[in-house]
CSV table of C-alpha atoms and ligand atoms in Angstrom, one decimal:
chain,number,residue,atom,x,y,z
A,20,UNK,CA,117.2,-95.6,7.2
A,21,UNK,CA,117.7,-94.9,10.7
A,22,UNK,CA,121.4,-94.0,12.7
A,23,UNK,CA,122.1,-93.4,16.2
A,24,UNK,CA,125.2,-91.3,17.0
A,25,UNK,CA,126.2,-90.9,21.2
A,26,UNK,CA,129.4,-89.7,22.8
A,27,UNK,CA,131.2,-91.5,25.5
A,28,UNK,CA,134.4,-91.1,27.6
A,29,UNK,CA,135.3,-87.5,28.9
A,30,UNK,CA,133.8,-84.8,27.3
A,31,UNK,CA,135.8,-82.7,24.7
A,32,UNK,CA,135.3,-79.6,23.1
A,33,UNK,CA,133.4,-79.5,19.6
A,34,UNK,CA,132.0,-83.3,20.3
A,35,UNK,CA,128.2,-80.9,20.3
A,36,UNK,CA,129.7,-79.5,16.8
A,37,UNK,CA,130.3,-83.3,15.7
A,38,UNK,CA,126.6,-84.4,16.9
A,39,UNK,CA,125.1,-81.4,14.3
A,40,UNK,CA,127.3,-81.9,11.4
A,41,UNK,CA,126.0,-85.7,11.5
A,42,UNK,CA,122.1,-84.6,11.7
A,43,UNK,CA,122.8,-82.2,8.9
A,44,UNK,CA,124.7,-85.1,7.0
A,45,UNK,CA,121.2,-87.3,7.7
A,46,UNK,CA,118.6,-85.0,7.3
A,47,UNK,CA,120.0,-83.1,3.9
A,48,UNK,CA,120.2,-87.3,2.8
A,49,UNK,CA,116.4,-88.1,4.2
A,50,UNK,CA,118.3,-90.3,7.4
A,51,UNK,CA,116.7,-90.0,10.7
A,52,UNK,CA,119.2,-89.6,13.6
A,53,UNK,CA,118.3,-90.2,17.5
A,54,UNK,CA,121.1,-89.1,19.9
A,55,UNK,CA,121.6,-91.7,22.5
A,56,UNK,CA,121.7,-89.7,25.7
A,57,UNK,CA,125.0,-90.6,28.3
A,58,UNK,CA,126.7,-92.9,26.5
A,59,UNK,CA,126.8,-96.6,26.3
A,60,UNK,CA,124.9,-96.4,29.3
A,61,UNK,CA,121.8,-94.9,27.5
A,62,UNK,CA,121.4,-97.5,25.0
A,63,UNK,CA,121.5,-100.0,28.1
A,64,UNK,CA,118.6,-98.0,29.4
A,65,UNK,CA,116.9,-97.0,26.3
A,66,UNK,CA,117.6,-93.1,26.7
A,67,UNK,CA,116.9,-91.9,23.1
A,68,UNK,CA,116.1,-88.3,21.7
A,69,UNK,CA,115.4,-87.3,17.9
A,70,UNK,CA,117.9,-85.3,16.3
A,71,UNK,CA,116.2,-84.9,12.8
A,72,UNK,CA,112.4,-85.0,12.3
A,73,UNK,CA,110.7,-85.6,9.6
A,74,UNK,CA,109.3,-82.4,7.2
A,75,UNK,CA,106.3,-84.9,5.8
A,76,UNK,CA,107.6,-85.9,2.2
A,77,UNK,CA,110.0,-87.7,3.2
A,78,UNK,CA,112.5,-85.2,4.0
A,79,UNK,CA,114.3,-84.3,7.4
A,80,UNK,CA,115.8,-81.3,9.6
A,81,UNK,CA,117.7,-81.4,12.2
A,82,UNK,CA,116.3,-79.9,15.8
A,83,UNK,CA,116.9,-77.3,16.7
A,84,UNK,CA,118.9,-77.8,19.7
A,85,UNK,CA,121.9,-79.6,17.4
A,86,UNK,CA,122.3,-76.7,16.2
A,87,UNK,CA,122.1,-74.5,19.9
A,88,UNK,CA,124.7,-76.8,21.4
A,89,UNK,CA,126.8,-77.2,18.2
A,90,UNK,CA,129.2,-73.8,20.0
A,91,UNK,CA,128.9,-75.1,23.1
A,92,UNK,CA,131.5,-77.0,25.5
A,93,UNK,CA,130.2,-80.5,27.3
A,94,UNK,CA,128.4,-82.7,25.1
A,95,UNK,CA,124.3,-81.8,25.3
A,96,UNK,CA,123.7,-85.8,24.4
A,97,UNK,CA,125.5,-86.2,27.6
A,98,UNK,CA,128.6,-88.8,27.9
A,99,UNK,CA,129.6,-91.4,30.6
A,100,UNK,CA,132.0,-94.0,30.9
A,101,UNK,CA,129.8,-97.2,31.2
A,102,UNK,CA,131.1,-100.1,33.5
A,103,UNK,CA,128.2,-102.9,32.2
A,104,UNK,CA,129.6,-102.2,28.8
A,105,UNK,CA,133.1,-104.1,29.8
A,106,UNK,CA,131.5,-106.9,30.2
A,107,UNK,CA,130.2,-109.1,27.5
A,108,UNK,CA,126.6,-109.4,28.6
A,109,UNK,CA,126.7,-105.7,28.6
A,110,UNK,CA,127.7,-105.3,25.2
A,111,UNK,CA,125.0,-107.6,23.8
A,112,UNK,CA,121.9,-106.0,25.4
A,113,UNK,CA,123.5,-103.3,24.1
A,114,UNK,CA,123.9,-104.8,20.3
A,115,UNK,CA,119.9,-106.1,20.9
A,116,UNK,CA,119.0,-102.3,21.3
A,117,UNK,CA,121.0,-101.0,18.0
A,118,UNK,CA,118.6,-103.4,16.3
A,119,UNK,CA,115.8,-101.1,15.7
A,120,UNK,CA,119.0,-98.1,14.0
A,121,UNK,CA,121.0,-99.3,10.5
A,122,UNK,CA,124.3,-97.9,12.3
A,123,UNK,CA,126.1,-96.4,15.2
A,124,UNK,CA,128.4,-92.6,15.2
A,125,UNK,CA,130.6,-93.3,18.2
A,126,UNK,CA,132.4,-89.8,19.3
A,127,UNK,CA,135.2,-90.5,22.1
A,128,UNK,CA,138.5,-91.6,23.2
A,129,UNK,CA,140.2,-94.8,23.7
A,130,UNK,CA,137.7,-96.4,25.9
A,131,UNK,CA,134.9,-95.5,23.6
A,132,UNK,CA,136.4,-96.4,20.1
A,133,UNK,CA,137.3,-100.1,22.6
A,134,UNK,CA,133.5,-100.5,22.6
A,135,UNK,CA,132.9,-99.9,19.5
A,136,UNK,CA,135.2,-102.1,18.1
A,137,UNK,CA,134.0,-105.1,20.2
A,138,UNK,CA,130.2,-104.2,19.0
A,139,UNK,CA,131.5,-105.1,15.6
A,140,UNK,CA,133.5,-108.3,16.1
A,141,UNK,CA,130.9,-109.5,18.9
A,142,UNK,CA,127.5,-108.6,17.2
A,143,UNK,CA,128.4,-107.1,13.5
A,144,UNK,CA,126.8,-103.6,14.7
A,145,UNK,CA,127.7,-101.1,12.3
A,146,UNK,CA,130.3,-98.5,13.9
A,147,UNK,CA,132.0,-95.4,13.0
A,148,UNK,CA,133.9,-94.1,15.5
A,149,UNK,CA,135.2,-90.2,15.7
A,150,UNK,CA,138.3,-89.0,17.5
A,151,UNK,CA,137.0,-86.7,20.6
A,152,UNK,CA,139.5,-86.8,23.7
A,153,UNK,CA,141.3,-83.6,24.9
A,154,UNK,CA,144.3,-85.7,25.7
A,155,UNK,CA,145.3,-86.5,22.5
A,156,UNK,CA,146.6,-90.1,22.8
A,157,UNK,CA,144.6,-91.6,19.9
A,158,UNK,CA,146.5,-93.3,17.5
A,159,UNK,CA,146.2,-92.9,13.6
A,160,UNK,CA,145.2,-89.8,13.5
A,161,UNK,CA,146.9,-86.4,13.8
A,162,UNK,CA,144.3,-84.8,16.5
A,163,UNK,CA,141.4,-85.4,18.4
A,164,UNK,CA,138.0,-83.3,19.0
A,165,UNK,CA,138.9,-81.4,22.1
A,166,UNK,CA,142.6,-81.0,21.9
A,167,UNK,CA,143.0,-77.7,20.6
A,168,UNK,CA,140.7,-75.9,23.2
A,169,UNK,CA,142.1,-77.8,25.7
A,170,UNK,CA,145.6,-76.8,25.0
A,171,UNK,CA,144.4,-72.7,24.0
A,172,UNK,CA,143.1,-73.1,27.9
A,173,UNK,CA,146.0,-74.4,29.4
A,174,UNK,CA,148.1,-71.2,27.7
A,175,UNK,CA,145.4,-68.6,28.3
A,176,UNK,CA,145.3,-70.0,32.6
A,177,UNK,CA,149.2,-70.4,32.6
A,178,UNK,CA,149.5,-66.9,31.0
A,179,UNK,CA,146.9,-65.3,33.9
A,180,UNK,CA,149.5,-67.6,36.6
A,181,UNK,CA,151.9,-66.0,35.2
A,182,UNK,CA,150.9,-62.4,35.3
A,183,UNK,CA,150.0,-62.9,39.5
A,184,UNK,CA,153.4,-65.4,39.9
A,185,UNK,CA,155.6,-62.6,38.0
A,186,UNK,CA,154.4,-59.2,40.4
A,187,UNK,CA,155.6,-61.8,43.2
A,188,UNK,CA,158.7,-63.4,41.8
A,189,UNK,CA,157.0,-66.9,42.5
A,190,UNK,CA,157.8,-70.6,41.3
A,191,UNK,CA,154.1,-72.3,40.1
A,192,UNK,CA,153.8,-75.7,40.0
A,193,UNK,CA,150.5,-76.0,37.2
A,194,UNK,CA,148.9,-79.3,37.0
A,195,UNK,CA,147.2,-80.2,33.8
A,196,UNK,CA,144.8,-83.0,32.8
A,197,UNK,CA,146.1,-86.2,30.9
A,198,UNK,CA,145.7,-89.3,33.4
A,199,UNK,CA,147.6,-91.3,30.3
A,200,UNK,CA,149.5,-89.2,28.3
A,201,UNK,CA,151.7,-86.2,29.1
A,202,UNK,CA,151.0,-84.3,25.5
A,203,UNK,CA,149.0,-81.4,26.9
A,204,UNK,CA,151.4,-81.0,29.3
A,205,UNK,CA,154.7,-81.2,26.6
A,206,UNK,CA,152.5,-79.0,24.1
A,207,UNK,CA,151.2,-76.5,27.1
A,208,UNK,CA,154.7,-76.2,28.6
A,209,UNK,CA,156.3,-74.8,25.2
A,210,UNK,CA,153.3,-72.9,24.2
A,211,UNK,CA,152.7,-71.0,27.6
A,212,UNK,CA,157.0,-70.5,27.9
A,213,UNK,CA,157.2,-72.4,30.8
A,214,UNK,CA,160.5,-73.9,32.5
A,215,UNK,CA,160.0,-77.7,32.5
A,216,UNK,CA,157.5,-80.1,31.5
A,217,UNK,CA,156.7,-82.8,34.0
A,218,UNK,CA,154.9,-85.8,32.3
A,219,UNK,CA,154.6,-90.0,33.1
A,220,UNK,CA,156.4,-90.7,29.9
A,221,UNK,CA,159.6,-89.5,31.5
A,222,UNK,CA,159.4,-92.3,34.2
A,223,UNK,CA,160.8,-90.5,37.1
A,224,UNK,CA,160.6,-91.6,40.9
A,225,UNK,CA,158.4,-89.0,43.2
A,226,UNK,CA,162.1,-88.5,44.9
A,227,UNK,CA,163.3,-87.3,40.9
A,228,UNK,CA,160.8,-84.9,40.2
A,229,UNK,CA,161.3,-83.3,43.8
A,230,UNK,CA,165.0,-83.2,43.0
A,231,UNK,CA,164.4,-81.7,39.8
A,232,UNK,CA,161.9,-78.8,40.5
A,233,UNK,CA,163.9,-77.5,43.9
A,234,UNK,CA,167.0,-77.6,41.3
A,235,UNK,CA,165.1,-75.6,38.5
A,236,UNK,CA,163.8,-73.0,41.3
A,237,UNK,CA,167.0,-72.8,42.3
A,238,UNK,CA,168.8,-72.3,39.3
A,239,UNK,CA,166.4,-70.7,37.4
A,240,UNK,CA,166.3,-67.8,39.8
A,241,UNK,CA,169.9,-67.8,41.2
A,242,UNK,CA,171.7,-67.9,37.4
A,243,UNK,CA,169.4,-64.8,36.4
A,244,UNK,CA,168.5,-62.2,39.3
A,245,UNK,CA,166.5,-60.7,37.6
A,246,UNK,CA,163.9,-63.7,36.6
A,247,UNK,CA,160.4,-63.2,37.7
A,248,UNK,CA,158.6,-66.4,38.1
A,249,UNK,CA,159.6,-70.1,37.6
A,250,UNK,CA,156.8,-71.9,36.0
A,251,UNK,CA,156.2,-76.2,35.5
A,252,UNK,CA,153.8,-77.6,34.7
A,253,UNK,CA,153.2,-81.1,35.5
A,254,UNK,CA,151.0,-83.8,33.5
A,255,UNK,CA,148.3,-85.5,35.9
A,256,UNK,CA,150.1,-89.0,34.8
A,257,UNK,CA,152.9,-87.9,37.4
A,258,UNK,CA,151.4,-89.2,40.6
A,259,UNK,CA,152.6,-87.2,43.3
A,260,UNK,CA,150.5,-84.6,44.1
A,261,UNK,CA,150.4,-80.7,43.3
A,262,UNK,CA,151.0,-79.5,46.7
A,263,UNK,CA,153.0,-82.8,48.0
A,264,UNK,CA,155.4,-82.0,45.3
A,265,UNK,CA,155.5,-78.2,46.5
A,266,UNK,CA,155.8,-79.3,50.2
A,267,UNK,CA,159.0,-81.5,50.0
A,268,UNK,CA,160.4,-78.8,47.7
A,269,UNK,CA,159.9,-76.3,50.0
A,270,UNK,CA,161.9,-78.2,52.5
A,271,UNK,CA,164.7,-78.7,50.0
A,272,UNK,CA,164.7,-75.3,49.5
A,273,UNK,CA,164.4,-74.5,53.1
A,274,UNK,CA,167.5,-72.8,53.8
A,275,UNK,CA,167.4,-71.1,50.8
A,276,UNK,CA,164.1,-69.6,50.7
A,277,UNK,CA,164.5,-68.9,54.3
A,278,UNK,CA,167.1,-65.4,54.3
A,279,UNK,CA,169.6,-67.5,51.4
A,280,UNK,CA,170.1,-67.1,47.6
A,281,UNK,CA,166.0,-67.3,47.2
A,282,UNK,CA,165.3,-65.0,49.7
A,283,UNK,CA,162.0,-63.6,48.5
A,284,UNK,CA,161.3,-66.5,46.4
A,285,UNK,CA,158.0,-68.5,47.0
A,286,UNK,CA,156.5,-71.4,45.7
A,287,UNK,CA,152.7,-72.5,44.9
A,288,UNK,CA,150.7,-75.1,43.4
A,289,UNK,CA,147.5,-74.8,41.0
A,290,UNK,CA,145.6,-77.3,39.8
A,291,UNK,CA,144.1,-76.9,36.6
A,292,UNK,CA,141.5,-79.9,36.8
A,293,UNK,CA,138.3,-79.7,34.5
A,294,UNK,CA,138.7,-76.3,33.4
A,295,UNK,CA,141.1,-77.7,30.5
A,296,UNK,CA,138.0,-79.8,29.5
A,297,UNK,CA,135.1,-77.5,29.3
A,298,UNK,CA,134.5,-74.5,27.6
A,299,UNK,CA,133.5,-73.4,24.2
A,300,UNK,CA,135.5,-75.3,20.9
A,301,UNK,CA,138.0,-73.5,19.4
A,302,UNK,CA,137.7,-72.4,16.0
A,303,UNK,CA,139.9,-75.4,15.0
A,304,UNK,CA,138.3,-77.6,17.2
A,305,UNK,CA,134.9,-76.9,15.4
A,306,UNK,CA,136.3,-77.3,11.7
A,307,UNK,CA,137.9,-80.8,12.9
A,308,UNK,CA,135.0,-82.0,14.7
A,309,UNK,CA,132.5,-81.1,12.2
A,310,UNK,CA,134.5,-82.3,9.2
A,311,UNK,CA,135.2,-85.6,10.8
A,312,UNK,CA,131.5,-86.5,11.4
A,313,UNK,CA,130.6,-85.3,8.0
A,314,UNK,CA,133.0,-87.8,6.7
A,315,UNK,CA,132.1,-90.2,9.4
A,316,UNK,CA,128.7,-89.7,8.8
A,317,UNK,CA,128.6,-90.4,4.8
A,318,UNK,CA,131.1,-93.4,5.3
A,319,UNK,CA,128.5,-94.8,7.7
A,320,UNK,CA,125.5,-94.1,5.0
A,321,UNK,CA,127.8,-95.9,2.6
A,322,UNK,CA,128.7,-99.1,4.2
A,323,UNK,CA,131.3,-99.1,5.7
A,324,UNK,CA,132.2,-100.4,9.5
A,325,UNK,CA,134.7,-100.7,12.5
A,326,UNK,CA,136.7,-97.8,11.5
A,327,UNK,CA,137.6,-94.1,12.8
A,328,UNK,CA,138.0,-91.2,11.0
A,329,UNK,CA,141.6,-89.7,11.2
A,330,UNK,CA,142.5,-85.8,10.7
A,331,UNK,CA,145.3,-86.2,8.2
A,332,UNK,CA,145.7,-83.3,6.6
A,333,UNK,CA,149.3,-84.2,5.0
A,334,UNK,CA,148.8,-87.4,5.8
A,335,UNK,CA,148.5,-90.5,3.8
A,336,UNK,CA,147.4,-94.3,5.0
A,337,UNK,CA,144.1,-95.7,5.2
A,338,UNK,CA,140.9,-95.1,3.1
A,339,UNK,CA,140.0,-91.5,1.4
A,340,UNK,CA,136.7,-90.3,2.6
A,341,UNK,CA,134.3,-87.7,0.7
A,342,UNK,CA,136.7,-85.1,2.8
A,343,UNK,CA,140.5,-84.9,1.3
A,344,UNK,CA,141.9,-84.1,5.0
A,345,UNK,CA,140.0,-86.9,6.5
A,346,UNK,CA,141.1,-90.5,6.1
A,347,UNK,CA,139.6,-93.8,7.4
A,348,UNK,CA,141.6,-96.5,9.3
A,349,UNK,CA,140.4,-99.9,10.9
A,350,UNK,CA,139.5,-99.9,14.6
A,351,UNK,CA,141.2,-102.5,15.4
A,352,UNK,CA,144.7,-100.8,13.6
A,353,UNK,CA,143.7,-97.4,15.8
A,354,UNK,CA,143.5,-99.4,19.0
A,355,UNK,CA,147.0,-100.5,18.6
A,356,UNK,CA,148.4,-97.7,17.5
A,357,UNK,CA,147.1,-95.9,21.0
A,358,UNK,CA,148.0,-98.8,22.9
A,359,UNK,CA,151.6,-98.1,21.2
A,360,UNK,CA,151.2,-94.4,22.0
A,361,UNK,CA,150.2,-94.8,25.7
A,362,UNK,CA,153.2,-97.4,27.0
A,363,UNK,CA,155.5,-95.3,24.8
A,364,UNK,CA,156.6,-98.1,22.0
A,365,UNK,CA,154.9,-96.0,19.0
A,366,UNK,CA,157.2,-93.4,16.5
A,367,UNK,CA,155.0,-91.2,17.5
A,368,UNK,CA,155.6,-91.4,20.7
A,369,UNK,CA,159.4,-91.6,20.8
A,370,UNK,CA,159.7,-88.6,18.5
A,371,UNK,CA,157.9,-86.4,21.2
A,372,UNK,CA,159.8,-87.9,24.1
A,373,UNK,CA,162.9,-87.4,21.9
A,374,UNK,CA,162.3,-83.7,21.3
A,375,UNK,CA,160.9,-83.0,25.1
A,376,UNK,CA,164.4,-84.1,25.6
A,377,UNK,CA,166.3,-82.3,23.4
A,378,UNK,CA,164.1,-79.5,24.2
A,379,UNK,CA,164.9,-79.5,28.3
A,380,UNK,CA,167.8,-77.5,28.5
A,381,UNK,CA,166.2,-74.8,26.4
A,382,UNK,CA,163.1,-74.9,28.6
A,383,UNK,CA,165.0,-74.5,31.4
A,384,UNK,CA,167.1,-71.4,30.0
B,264,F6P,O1,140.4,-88.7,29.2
B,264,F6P,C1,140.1,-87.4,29.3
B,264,F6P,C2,140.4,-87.0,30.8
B,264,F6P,O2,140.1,-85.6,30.8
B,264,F6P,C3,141.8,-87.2,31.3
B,264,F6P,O3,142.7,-86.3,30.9
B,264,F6P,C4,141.5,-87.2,32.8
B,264,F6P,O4,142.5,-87.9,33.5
B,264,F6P,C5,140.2,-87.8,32.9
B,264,F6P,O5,139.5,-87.6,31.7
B,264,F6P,C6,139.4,-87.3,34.0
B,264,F6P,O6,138.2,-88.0,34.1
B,264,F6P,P1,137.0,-87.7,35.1
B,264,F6P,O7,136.3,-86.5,34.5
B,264,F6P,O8,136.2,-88.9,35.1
B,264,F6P,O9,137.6,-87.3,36.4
């Protein structure tokens, strides 16, 4: 028996610890596991490296550079997001390549856990896929590979921001990743104390947010004299840019700023970019990741196809899995459960948007 396992999308924290909990999985069960190096795009171009070799009587270990990475940011396999895999013709050289494995360990986000799904209902490949995207917008599941580093680095930067923006009695404007979903920047933003949250979700015009932040500078730091720094941190889903955003509310502030009530006052803009995605997993982010392979990695040896596992530790709904916090659920159920999460239809969903709401005012204080 021979599996492949490859991680695809953005990167996330622990998706290295996921790759060596899988090769331990195979070689303590006499599997042999070959990483697929970048991707989709290395099984299009036949990129392949052992992750177990064999001991000679029919045994295996993993090598040794699972097990160098498994602490490690990135993804050592490498990950890309793979254009010729969108397209049919793509996805069937890719299909003619699994051929030579018994089943596929597909670690990523939406994107990735898409192509998965399609290599099933197009070409009955044998897919498990495992939850790894910082942004935590993956449905079914109650966290993702990546997520809790990612947000531990958001509140450790905002905490440093605010140390440099308190000496100075400043207003930061933080920008955090999340192209799709505004979670990092709702959990980050009560987490790190800050004074608003600025995510797509909320649907507000570039002229809105503007409004909004010169309003919350202003009031923030009028209402209290003696408040020291003003911070917001805005989701990357919120289009107008970092230091646009700071520009125009500088000139609503103008008069202000300039010898009025906010004399003293001034406003930056730091984007936090891909340092929320790298750096070493998080204790939490390691248990998760390797747990969910492990389970994803037997339920693969055993047969089963087109699903994801889920971290559900309370959590009931779909299959039980060798671990009793991880639970299986059908691709094609996850996929609609994130599309539900992303435009904003899913519980989920509403219940965050619904407390972010409720939670504003006491932001804001
Ligand atoms: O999906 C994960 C993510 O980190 C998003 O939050 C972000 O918008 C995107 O990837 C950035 O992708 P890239 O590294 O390709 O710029």
């Amino acid at each position: 028996v021979r599996l492949a396992v490859l991680t695809s999308g953005g990167d996330s924290p622990g998706m290295n610890a996921a790759v060596r909990a899988a090769a331990r999985v195979c070689a303590a069960q006499g599997v042999a596991l070959v990483g697929v190096e970048r991707g989709y795009s290395g099984l299009l171009e036949g990129r392949f490296q052992p992750l177990t070799r064999p001991q000679g009587d029919g045994r295996h270990a993993p090598v040794r550079e699972t097990e160098l990475a498994a602490n490690l940011g990135g993804s050592f396999l490498g990950t890309a997001r793979c254009k010729a895999f969108y397209e049919p013709e793509g996805r069937a050289r890719a299909a003619e390549a699994l051929k030579a494995f018994d089943g596929l360990l597909v670690i990523g986000g939406n994107g990735s856990l898409t192509g998965a799904h399609a290599l099933h209902e197009e070409h009955g490949v044998h897919v498990v896929g495992v939850p790894g995207s910082i942004d935590h917008d993956i449905g079914c599941t109650s966290t993702a590979v990546g997520v809790d580093t990612a947000l531990n680095s958001i509140v450790e930067m905002c905490d440093r921001i605010s140390d440099t923006a308190r000496a100075h009695r400043r207003a930061f404007v933080v920008e955090v990743m999340g192209r799709h979903s505004g979670y990092l920047c709702m959990a980050g933003a009560v987490a790190a104390g800050a004074d608003a949250a600025l995510f797509r979700e909320q649907q507000r015009s570039e002229g809105e947010v503007v409004a909004e932040v010169a309003e919350l500078i202003r009031r923030s730091f009028t209402r209290d004299r003696d408040k020291q720094r003003v911070l917001v941190l805005k989701a990357e889903g919120v289009e107008i840019p970092c230091t646009k955003l700071v520009r125009e509310v500088n000139v609503l502030l103008a008069d202000d700023l300039d010898g009025g009530a906010l004399d003293g006052v001034s406003i930056r803009a730091t984007v936090l970019g891909h340092l929320v995605r790298g750096g070493a997993p998080s204790f939490r982010d390691r248990l998760i990741a390797s747990r969910l392979a492990f389970a994803g990695t037997q339920a693969l040896l055993a047969g089963q196809s087109d699903v994801m596992t889920a971290w559900l530790p309370q959590g009931d709904g779909g299959q039980r899995t060798v671990d009793y916090n991880v639970r299986l659920f059908g691709l094609g159920e996850v996929l609609e459960e994130t599309r539900r999460l992303l435009d904003g239809t899913s519980a989920v969903g509403q219940q965050r948007l619904e407390l972010m709401a409720k939670g504003a005012g006491v932001l804001a204080l």
